Coordinates of C-alpha atoms in Angstrom, one line a residue:
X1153 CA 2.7 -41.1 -51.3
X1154 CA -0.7 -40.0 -52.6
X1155 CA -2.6 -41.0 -49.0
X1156 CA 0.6 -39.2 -47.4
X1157 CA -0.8 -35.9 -49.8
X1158 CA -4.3 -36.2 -48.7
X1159 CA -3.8 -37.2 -45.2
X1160 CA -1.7 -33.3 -45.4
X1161 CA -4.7 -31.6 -47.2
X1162 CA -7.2 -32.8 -45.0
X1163 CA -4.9 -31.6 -41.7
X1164 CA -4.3 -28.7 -43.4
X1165 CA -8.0 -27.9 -44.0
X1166 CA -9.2 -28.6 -40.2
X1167 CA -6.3 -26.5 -39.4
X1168 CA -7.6 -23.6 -41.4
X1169 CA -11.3 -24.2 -39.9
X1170 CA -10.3 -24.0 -36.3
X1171 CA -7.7 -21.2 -37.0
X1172 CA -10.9 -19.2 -38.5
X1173 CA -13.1 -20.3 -35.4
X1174 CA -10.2 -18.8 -33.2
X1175 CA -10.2 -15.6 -35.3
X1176 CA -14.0 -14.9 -34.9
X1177 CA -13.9 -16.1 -31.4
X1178 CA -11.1 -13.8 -30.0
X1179 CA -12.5 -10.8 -33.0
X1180 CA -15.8 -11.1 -30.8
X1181 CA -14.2 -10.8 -27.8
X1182 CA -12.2 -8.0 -28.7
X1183 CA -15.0 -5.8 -29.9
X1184 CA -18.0 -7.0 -27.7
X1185 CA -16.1 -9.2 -24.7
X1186 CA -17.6 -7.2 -21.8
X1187 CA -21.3 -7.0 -23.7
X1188 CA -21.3 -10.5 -24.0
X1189 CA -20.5 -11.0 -20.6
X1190 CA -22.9 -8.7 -19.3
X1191 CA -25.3 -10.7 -21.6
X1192 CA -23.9 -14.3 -19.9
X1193 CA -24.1 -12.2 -16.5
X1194 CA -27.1 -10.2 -16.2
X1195 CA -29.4 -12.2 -18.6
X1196 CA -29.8 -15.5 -16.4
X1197 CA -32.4 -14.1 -14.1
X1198 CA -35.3 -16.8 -15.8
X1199 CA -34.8 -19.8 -17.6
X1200 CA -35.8 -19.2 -20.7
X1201 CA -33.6 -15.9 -20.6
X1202 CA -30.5 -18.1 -19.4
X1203 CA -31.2 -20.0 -22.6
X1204 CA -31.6 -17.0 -25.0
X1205 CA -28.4 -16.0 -23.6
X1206 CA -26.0 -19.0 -23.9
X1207 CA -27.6 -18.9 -27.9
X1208 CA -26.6 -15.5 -28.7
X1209 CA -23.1 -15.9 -26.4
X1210 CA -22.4 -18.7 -28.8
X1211 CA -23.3 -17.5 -31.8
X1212 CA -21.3 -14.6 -31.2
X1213 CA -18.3 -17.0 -29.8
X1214 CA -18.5 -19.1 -32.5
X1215 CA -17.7 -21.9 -30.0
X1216 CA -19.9 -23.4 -27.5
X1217 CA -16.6 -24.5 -25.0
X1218 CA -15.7 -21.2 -24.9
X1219 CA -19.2 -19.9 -23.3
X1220 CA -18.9 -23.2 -21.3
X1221 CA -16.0 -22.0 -19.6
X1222 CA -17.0 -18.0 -19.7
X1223 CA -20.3 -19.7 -17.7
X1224 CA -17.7 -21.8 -15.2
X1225 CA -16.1 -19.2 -14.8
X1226 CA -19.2 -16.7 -13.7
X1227 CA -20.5 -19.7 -11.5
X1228 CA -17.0 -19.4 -9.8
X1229 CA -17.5 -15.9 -8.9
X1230 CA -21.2 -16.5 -7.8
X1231 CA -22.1 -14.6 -10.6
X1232 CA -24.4 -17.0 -11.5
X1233 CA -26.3 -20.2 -10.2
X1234 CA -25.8 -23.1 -11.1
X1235 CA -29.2 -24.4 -12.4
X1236 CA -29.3 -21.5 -14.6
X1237 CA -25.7 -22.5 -16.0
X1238 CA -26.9 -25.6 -17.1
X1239 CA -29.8 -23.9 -18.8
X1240 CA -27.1 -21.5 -20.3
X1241 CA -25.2 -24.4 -21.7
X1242 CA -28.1 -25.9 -23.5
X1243 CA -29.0 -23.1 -24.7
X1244 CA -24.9 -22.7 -26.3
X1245 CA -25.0 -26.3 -27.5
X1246 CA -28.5 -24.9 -29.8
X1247 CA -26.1 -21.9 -30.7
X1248 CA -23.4 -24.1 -31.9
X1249 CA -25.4 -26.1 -33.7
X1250 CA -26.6 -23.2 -35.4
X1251 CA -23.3 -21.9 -35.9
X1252 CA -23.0 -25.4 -38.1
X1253 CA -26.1 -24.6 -39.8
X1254 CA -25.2 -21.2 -41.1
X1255 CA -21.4 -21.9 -41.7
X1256 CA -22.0 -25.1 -43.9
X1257 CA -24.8 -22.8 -45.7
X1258 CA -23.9 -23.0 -49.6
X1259 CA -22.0 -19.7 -49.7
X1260 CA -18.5 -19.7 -50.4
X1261 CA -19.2 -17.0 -52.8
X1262 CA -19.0 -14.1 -50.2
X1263 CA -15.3 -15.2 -48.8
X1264 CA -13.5 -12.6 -50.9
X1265 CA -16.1 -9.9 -49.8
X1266 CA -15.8 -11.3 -46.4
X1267 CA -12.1 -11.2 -45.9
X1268 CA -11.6 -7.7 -47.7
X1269 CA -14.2 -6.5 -45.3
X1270 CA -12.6 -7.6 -42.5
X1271 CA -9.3 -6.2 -43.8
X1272 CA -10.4 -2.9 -44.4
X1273 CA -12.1 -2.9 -40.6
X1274 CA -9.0 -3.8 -39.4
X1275 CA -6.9 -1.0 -41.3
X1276 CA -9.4 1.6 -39.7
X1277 CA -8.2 0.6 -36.2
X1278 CA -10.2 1.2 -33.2
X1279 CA -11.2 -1.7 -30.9
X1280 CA -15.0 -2.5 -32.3
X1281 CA -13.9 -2.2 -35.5
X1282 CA -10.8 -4.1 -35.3
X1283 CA -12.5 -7.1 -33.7
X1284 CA -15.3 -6.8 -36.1
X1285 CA -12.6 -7.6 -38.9
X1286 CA -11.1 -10.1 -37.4
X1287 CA -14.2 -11.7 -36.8
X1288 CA -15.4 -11.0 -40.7
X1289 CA -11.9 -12.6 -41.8
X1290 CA -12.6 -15.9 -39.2
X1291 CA -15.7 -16.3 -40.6
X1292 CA -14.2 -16.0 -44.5
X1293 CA -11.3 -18.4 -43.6
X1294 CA -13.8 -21.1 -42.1
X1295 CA -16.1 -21.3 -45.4
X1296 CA -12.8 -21.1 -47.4
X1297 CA -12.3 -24.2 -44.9
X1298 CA -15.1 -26.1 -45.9
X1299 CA -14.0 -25.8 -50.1
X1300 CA -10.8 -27.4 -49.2
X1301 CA -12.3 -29.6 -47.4
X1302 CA -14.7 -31.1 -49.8
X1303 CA -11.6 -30.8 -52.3
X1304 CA -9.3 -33.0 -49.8
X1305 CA -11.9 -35.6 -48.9
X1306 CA -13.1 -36.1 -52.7
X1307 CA -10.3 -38.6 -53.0
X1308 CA -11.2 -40.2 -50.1
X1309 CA -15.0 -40.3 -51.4
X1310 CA -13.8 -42.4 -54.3
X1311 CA -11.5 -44.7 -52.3
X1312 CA -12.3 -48.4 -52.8
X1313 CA -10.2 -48.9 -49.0
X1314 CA -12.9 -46.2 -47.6
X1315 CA -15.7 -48.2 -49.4
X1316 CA -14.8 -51.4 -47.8
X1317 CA -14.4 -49.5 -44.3
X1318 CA -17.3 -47.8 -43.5
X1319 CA -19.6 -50.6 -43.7
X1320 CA -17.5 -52.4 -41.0
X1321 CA -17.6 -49.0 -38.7
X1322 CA -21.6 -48.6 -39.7
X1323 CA -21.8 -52.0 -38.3
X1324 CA -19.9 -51.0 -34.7
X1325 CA -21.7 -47.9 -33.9
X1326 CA -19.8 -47.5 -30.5
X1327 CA -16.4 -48.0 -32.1
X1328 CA -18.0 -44.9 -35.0
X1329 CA -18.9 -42.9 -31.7
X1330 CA -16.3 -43.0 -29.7
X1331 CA -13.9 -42.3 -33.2
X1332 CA -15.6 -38.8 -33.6
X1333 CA -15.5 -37.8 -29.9
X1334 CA -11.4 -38.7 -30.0
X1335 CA -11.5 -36.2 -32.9
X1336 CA -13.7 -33.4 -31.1
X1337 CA -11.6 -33.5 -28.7
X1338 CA -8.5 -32.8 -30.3
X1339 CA -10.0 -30.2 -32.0
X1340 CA -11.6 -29.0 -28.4
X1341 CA -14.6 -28.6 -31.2
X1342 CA -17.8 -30.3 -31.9
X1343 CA -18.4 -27.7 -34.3
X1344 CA -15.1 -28.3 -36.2
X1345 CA -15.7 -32.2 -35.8
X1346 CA -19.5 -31.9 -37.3
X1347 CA -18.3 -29.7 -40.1
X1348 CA -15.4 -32.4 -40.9
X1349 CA -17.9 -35.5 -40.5
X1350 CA -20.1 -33.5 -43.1
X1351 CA -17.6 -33.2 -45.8
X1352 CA -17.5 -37.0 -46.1
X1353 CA -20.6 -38.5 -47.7
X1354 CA -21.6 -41.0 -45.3
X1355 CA -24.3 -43.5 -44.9
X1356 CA -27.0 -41.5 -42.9
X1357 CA -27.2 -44.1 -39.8
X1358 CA -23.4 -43.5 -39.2
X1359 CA -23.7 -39.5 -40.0
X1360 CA -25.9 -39.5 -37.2
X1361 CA -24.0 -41.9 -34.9
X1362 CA -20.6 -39.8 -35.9
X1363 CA -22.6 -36.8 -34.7
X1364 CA -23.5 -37.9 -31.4
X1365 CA -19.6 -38.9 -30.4
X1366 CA -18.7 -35.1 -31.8
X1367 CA -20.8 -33.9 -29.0
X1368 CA -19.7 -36.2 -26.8
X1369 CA -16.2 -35.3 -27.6
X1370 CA -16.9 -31.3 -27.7
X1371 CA -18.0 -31.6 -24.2
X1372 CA -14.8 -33.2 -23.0
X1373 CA -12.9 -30.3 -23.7
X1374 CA -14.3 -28.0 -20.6
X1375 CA -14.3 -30.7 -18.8
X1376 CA -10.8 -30.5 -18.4
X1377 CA -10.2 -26.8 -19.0
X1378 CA -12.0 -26.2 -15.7
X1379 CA -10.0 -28.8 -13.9
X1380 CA -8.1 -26.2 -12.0
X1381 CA -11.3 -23.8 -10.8
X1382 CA -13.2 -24.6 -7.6
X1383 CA -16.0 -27.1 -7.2
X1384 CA -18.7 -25.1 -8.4
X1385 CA -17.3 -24.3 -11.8
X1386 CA -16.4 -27.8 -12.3
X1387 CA -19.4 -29.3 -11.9
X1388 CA -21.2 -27.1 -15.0
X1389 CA -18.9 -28.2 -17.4
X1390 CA -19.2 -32.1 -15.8
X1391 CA -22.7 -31.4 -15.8
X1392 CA -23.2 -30.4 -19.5
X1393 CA -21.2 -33.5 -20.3
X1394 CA -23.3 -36.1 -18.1
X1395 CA -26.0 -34.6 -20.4
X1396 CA -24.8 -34.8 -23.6
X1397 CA -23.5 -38.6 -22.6
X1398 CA -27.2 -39.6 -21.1
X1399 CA -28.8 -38.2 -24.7
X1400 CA -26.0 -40.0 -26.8
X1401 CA -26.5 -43.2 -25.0
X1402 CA -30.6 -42.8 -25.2
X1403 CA -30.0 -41.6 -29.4
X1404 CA -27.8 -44.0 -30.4
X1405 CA -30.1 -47.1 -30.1
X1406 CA -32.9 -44.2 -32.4
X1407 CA -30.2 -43.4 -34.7
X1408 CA -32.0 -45.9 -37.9
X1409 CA -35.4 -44.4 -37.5
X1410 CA -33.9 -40.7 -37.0
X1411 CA -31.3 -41.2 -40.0
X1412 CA -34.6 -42.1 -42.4
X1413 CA -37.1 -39.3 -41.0
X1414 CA -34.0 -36.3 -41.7
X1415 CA -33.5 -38.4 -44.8
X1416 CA -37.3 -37.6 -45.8
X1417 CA -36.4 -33.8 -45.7
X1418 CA -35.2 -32.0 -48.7
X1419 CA -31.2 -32.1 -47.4
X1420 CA -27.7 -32.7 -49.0
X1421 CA -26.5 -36.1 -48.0
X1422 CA -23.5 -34.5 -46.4
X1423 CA -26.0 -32.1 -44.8
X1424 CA -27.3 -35.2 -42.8
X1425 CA -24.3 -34.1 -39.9
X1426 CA -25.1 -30.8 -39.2
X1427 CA -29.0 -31.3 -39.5
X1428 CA -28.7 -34.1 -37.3
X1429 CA -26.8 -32.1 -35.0
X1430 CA -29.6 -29.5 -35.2
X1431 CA -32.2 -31.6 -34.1
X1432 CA -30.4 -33.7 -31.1
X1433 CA -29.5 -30.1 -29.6
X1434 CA -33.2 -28.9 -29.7
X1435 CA -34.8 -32.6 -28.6
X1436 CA -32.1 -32.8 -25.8
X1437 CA -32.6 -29.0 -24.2
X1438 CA -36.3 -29.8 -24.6
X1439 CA -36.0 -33.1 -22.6
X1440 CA -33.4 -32.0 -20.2
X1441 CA -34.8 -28.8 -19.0
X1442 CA -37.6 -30.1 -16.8
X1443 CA -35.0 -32.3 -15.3
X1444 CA -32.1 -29.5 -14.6
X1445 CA -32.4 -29.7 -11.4
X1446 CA -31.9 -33.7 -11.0
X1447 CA -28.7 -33.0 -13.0
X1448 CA -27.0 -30.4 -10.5
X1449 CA -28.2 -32.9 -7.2
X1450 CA -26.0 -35.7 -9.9
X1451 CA -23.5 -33.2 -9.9
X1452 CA -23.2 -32.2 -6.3
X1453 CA -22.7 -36.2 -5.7
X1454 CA -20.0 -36.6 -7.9
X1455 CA -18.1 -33.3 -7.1
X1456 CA -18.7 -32.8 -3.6
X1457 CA -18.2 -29.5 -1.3
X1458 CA -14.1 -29.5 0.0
X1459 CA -14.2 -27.8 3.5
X1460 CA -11.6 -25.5 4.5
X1461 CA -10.5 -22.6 6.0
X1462 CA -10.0 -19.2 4.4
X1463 CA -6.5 -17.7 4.8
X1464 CA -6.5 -14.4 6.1
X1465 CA -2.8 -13.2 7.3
X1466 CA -0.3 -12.5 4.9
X1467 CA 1.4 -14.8 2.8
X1468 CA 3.9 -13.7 0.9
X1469 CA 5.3 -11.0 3.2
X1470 CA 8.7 -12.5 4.1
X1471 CA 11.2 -10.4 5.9
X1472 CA 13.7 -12.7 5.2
X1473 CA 13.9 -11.3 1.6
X1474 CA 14.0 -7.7 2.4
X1475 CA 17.7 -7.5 1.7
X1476 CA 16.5 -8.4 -2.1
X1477 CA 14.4 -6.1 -3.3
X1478 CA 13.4 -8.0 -6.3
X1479 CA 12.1 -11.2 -4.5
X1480 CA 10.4 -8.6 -1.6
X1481 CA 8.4 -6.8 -4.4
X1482 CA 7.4 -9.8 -6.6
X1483 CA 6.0 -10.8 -2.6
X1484 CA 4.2 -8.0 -2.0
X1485 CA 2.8 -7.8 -5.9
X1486 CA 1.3 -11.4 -5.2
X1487 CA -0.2 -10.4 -1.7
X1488 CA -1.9 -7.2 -3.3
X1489 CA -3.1 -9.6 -6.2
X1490 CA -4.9 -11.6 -3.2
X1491 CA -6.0 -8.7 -1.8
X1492 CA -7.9 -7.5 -4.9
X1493 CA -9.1 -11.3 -5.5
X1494 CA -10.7 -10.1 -1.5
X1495 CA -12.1 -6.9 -2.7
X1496 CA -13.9 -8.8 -5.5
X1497 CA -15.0 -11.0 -3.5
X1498 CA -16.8 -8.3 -1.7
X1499 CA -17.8 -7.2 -4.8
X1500 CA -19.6 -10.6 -5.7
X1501 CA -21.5 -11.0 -2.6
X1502 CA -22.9 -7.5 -2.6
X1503 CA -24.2 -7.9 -5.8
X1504 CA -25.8 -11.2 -4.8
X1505 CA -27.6 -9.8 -1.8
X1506 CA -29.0 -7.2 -4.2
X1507 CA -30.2 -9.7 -6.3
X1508 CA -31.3 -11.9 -4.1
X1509 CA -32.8 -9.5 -1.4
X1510 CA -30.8 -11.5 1.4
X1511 CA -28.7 -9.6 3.5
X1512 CA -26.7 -12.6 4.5
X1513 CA -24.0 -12.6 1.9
X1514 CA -23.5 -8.7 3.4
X1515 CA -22.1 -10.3 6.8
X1516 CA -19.0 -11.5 4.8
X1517 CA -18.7 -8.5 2.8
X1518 CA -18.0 -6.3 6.2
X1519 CA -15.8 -9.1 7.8
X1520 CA -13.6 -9.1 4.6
X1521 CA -13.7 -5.4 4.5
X1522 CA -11.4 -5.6 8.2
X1523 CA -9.1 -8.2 6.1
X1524 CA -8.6 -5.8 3.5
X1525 CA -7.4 -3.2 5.7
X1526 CA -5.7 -5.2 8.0
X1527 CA -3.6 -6.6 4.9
X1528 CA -3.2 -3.5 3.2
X1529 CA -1.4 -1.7 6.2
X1530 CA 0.9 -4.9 6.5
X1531 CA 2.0 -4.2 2.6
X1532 CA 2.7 -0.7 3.5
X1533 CA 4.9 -1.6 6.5
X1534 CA 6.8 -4.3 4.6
X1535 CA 7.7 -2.0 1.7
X1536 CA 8.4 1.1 3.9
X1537 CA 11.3 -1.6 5.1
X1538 CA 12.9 -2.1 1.8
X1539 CA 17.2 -1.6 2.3
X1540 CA 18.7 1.1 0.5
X1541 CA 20.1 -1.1 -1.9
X1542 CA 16.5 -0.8 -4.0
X1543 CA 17.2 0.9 -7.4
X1544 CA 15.2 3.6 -8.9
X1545 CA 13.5 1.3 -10.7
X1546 CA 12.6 -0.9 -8.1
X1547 CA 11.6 2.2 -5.9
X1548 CA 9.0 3.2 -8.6
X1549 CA 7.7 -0.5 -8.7
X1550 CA 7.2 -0.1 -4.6
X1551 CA 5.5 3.4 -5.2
X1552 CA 2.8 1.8 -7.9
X1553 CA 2.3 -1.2 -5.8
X1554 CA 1.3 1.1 -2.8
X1555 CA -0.7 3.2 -5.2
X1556 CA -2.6 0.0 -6.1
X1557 CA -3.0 -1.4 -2.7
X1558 CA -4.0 1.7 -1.3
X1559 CA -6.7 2.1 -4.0
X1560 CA -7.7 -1.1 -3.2
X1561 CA -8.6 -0.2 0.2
X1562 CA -10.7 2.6 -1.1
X1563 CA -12.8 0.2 -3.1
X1564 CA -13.0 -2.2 -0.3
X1565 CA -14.5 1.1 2.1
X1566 CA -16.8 2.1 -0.4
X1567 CA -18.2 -1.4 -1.0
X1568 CA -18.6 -2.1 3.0
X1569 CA -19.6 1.8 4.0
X1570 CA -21.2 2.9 0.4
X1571 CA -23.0 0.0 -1.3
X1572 CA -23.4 -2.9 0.9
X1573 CA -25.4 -0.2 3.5
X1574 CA -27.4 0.8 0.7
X1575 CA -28.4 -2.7 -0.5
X1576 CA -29.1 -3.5 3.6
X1577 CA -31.2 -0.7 3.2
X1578 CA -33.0 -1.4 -0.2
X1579 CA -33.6 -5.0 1.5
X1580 CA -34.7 -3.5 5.1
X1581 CA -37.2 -1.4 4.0
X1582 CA -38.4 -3.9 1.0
X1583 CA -37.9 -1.0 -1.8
X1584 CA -38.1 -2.8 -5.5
X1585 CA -36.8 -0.7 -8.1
X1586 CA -38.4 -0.6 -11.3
X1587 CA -37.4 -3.1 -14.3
X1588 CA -35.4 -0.7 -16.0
X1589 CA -34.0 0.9 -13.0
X1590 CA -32.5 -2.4 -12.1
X1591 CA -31.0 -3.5 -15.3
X1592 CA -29.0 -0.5 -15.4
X1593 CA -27.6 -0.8 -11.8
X1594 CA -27.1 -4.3 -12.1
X1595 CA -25.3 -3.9 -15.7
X1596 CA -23.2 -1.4 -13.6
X1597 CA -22.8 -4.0 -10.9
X1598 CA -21.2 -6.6 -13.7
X1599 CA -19.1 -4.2 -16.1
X1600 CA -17.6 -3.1 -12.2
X1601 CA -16.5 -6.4 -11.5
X1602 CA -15.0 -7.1 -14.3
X1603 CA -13.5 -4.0 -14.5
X1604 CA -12.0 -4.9 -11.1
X1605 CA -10.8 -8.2 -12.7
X1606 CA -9.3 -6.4 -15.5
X1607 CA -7.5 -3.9 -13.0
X1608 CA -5.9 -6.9 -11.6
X1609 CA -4.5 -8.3 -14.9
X1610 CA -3.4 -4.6 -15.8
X1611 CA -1.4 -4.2 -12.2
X1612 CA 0.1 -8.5 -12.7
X1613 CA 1.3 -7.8 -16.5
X1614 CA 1.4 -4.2 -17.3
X1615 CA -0.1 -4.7 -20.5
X1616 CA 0.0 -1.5 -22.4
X1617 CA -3.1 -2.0 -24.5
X1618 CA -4.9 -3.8 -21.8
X1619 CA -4.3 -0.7 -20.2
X1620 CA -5.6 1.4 -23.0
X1621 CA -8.8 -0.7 -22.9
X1622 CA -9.5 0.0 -18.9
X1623 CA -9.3 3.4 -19.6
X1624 CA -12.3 3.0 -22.4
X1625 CA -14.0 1.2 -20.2
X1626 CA -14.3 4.3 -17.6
X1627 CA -15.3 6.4 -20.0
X1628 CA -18.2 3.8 -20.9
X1629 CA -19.3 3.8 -17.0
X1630 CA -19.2 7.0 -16.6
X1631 CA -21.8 7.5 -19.6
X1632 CA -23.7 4.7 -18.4
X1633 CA -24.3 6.2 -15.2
X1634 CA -25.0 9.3 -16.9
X1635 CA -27.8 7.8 -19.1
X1636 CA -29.1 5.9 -15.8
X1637 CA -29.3 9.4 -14.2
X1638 CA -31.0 10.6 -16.9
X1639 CA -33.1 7.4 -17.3
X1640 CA -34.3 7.7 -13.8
X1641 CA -35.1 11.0 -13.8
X1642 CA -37.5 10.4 -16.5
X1643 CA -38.9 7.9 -14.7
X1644 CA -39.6 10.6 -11.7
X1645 CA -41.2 12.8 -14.5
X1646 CA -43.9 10.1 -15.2
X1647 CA -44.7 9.9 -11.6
X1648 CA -43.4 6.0 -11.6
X1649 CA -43.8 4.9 -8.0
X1650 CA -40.8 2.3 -7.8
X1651 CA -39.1 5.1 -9.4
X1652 CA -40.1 7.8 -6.6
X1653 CA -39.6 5.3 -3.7
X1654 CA -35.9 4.6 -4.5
X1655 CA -34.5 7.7 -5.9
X1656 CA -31.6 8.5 -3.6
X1657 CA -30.8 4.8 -3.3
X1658 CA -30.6 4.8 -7.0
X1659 CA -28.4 7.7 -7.7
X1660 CA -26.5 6.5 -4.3
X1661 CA -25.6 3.3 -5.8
X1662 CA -24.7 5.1 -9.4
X1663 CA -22.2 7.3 -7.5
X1664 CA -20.1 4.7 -5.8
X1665 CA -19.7 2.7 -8.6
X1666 CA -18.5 4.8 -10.3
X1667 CA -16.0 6.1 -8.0
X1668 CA -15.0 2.4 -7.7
X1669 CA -14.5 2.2 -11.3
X1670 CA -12.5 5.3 -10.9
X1671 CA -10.4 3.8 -8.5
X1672 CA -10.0 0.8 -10.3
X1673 CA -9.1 2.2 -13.4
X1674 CA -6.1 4.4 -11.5
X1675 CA -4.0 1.3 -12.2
X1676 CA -3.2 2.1 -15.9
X1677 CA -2.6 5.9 -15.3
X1678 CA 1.2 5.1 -14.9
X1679 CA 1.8 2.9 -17.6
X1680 CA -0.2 5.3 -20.0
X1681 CA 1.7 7.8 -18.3
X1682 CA 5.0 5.9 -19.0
X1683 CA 4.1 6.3 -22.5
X1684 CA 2.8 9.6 -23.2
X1685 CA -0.6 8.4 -23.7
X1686 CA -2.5 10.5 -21.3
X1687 CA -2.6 14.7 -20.7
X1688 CA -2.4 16.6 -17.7
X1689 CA -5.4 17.6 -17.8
X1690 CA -8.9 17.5 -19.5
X1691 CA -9.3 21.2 -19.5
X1692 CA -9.9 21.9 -23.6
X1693 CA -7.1 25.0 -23.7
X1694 CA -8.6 28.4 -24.9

């Protein structure tokens, strides 16, 4: 009965620690999601950069799967290469080692001030603020965490069963490995794993062997998140993981002689985890780096490219159905869904060809540009056919998924005819904007994309507050593009020549994203609208 009763406090415990991870992860995202993926996406352009970036993603994050599959996910939509992903991911497996570092700090003192903090951010409202307190509250529940932690395993400390087992598992240090990647990967957590293995005072050689199989095990977890994404995504998360499993297998035969030289330092016994952890992260990005590019060739041998041909006719028009209106508008809801995933698309390869300076990519953004249209007349024909049996609610759904498809088709113009002539022309004629010039325009460039991929999940799920939150996010843009205006024309004032050369192409490329955003955005006017969250107007009444 009593192991039964610690067995349930120790569960209990973990469960609180990766409940509080989950908290300050989804706080983060809720109050700094797009920064941090404009950080992820528009801070990879060196290596050392890429690094910095996967740090500070992770350290905000809290968890270094979840940048791992943020990162698969940007290599997906070419938003990033992969050799700088890989750089990115070393740099979040440094960040979550830190995260170890600072959460197992001695400082279980500041949970009350931590939690009533967060409370009273959350009670203010607003989306910052209400993320920040979530995030305050995560990080108060994890230390709390670690207290009950120490308190469940103390009876396990002075177990004379425990005493007699962990010489026997200190003497089978794969058997001890592969025992602490099982439990990182149920907790889809090296960070949670570390922070367990370090509540139990362990002999230091098994500390450290226990510590390489947690990141084995935490990089397991992507692994099979990203299963369903294309090639390229998968092989940055199988990537990270041939990496961790090449530096556990060259550390574990070093983990003696690195146990005693930690043990030198002036460290808690059950600090000998997280230090560890520490200082396998640093030696293996240090060791790795020169050698990134050997481990995307591995990689592309394992995961090779899967021809095939693009679809590009409708799919989910069937005439057959338009006697039901129901089945006929869930058809043409999915067809407009793949005819935004084309307009991004377009999106993605113009913004590669303007930071890349090859005008290749552009040959697919105007062939995909004739899909769009030819696609988006077909959804207007097959709704205009819908029987007179279509309610008045299905007759409304019809009207917003013409309102969305058409929209598209303005984004899809604007990309072809607006921006992907200006970046042929920025690349013809060799202009170079200045530094800051082009971070603003390719900041811009991201926070449009994944405004477009927000519109998406708006028009699929009609989320009210998801709604709420495009609508913020024009009004960000449009400042944005305001500042950038202002920005550059500052730039004129001080007679900067990259400045002066690229003027109009700069203020051309401000204007049309931001009447994509607009366009994007449109999506959530009618479920605002629905209600009463929006005015007629934003004329201030006399």
């Amino acid at each position: 009965m009593e192991s039964i009763v610690v067995f349930l406090q120790l569960a209990g415990a973990v469960a609180l620690l990766l409940f509080g991870l989950g908290l300050v992860r989804d706080g983060m995202v809720e109050a700094f999601g797009l920064k941090m993926k404009m950080i992820l996406g528009a801070g990879t352009r060196t290596g050392p950069r890429a690094f910095v970036s996967g740090v500070v993603a992770t350290l905000g994050l809290q968890s270094s799967t979840a940048t791992a599959l943020l990162t698969a996910s940007f290599v997906h939509r070419e938003m990033i290469g992969i050799r700088r992903a890989q750089i990115v991911l070393l740099g979040a497996n440094v960040g979550t080692a830190l995260t170890a570092v600072i959460v197992s700090a001695d400082i279980a003192a500041a949970v009350p001030l931590l939690v009533l903090a967060g409370y009273v951010l959350r009670r203010r409202g607003g989306t910052v603020g209400t993320g920040i307190g979530a995030g305050l509250i995560g990080v108060g529940l994890m230390l709390l965490s670690l207290t009950l932690l120490d308190q469940a395993t103390e009876p396990l400390r002075s177990s004379p069963q425990l005493a007699a087992f962990l010489p026997m598992l200190d003497g089978a240090r794969p058997v001890a490995l592969v025992f602490a990647a099982v439990i990182a990967l149920l907790c889809s957590s090296s960070l949670a794993a570390v922070l367990l293995i370090g509540s139990l005072v362990l002999p230091p050689e098994l500390a450290v062997v226990m510590m390489l199989g947690a990141n084995l095990g935490g990089a397991m977890a992507p692994v099979l998140a990203t299963g369903g994404l294309d090639v390229s995504a998968r092989r940055v998360t199988l990537g990270n993981l041939a990496v961790r499993a090449i530096g556990c297998l060259i550390a574990l035969p070093f983990a003696g002689p690195a146990a005693a030289a930690l043990a030198d330092l002036p460290l808690d016994p059950a600090g000998m985890a997280v230090t560890s952890h520490l200082a396998f992260n640093l030696v293996l990005a240090a060791l790795i780096w020169p050698f990134n590019g050997l481990v995307c060739a591995l990689t592309l041998r394992l995961i090779p490219d899967q021809a095939g041909l693009a679809e590009t006719g409708p799919r989910w028009l069937d005439d057959a159905v338009l006697d039901t209106p129901p089945l006929a508008l869930a058809g043409a809801s999915r067809e407009v869904l793949d005819i935004g995933d084309t307009v991004e698309r377009m999106m993605v390869r113009t913004r590669a060809a303007f930071r890349s300076d090859d005008p290749a990519p552009l040959a697919e953004v105007m062939a995909l540009e004739d899909q769009v249209d030819r696609r988006q007349h077909e959804v207007k024909n097959y709704l205009s056919r819908l029987t007179g049996a279509a309610t008045q609610t299905e007759r409304r759904q019809s009207i917003a998924v013409l309102d969305y498809v058409i929209n598209l088709e303005h984004i899809g113009d604007i990309i072809a005819k607006g921006l992907a002539a200006e970046v042929q022309k920025k690349i013809g004629q060799g202009l170079r904007f200045s530094d800051e010039g082009y971070a603003e325009l390719d900041g811009l460039f991201l926070m449009t994309q994944e405004n477009l991929r927000m519109a998406q999940t708006v028009f699929m799920t009609r989320d009210r507050e998801m709604a709420r939150r495009l609508m913020e996010q024009k009004v960000e843009i449009r400042n944005l593009e305001r500042q950038s205006a202002q920005h550059h024309l500052i730039r004129l004032r001080e007679d900067q020549s990259d400045s002066r050369e690229t003027s109009s192409l700069h203020l051309d490329l401000l204007r049309d994203l931001k009447r994509i955003n607009a366009h994007a955005v449109s999506v959530a006017h009618p479920i605002l609208d629905e209600e009463g969250l929006l005015i007629e107007s934003r004329l201030r009444t006399r």
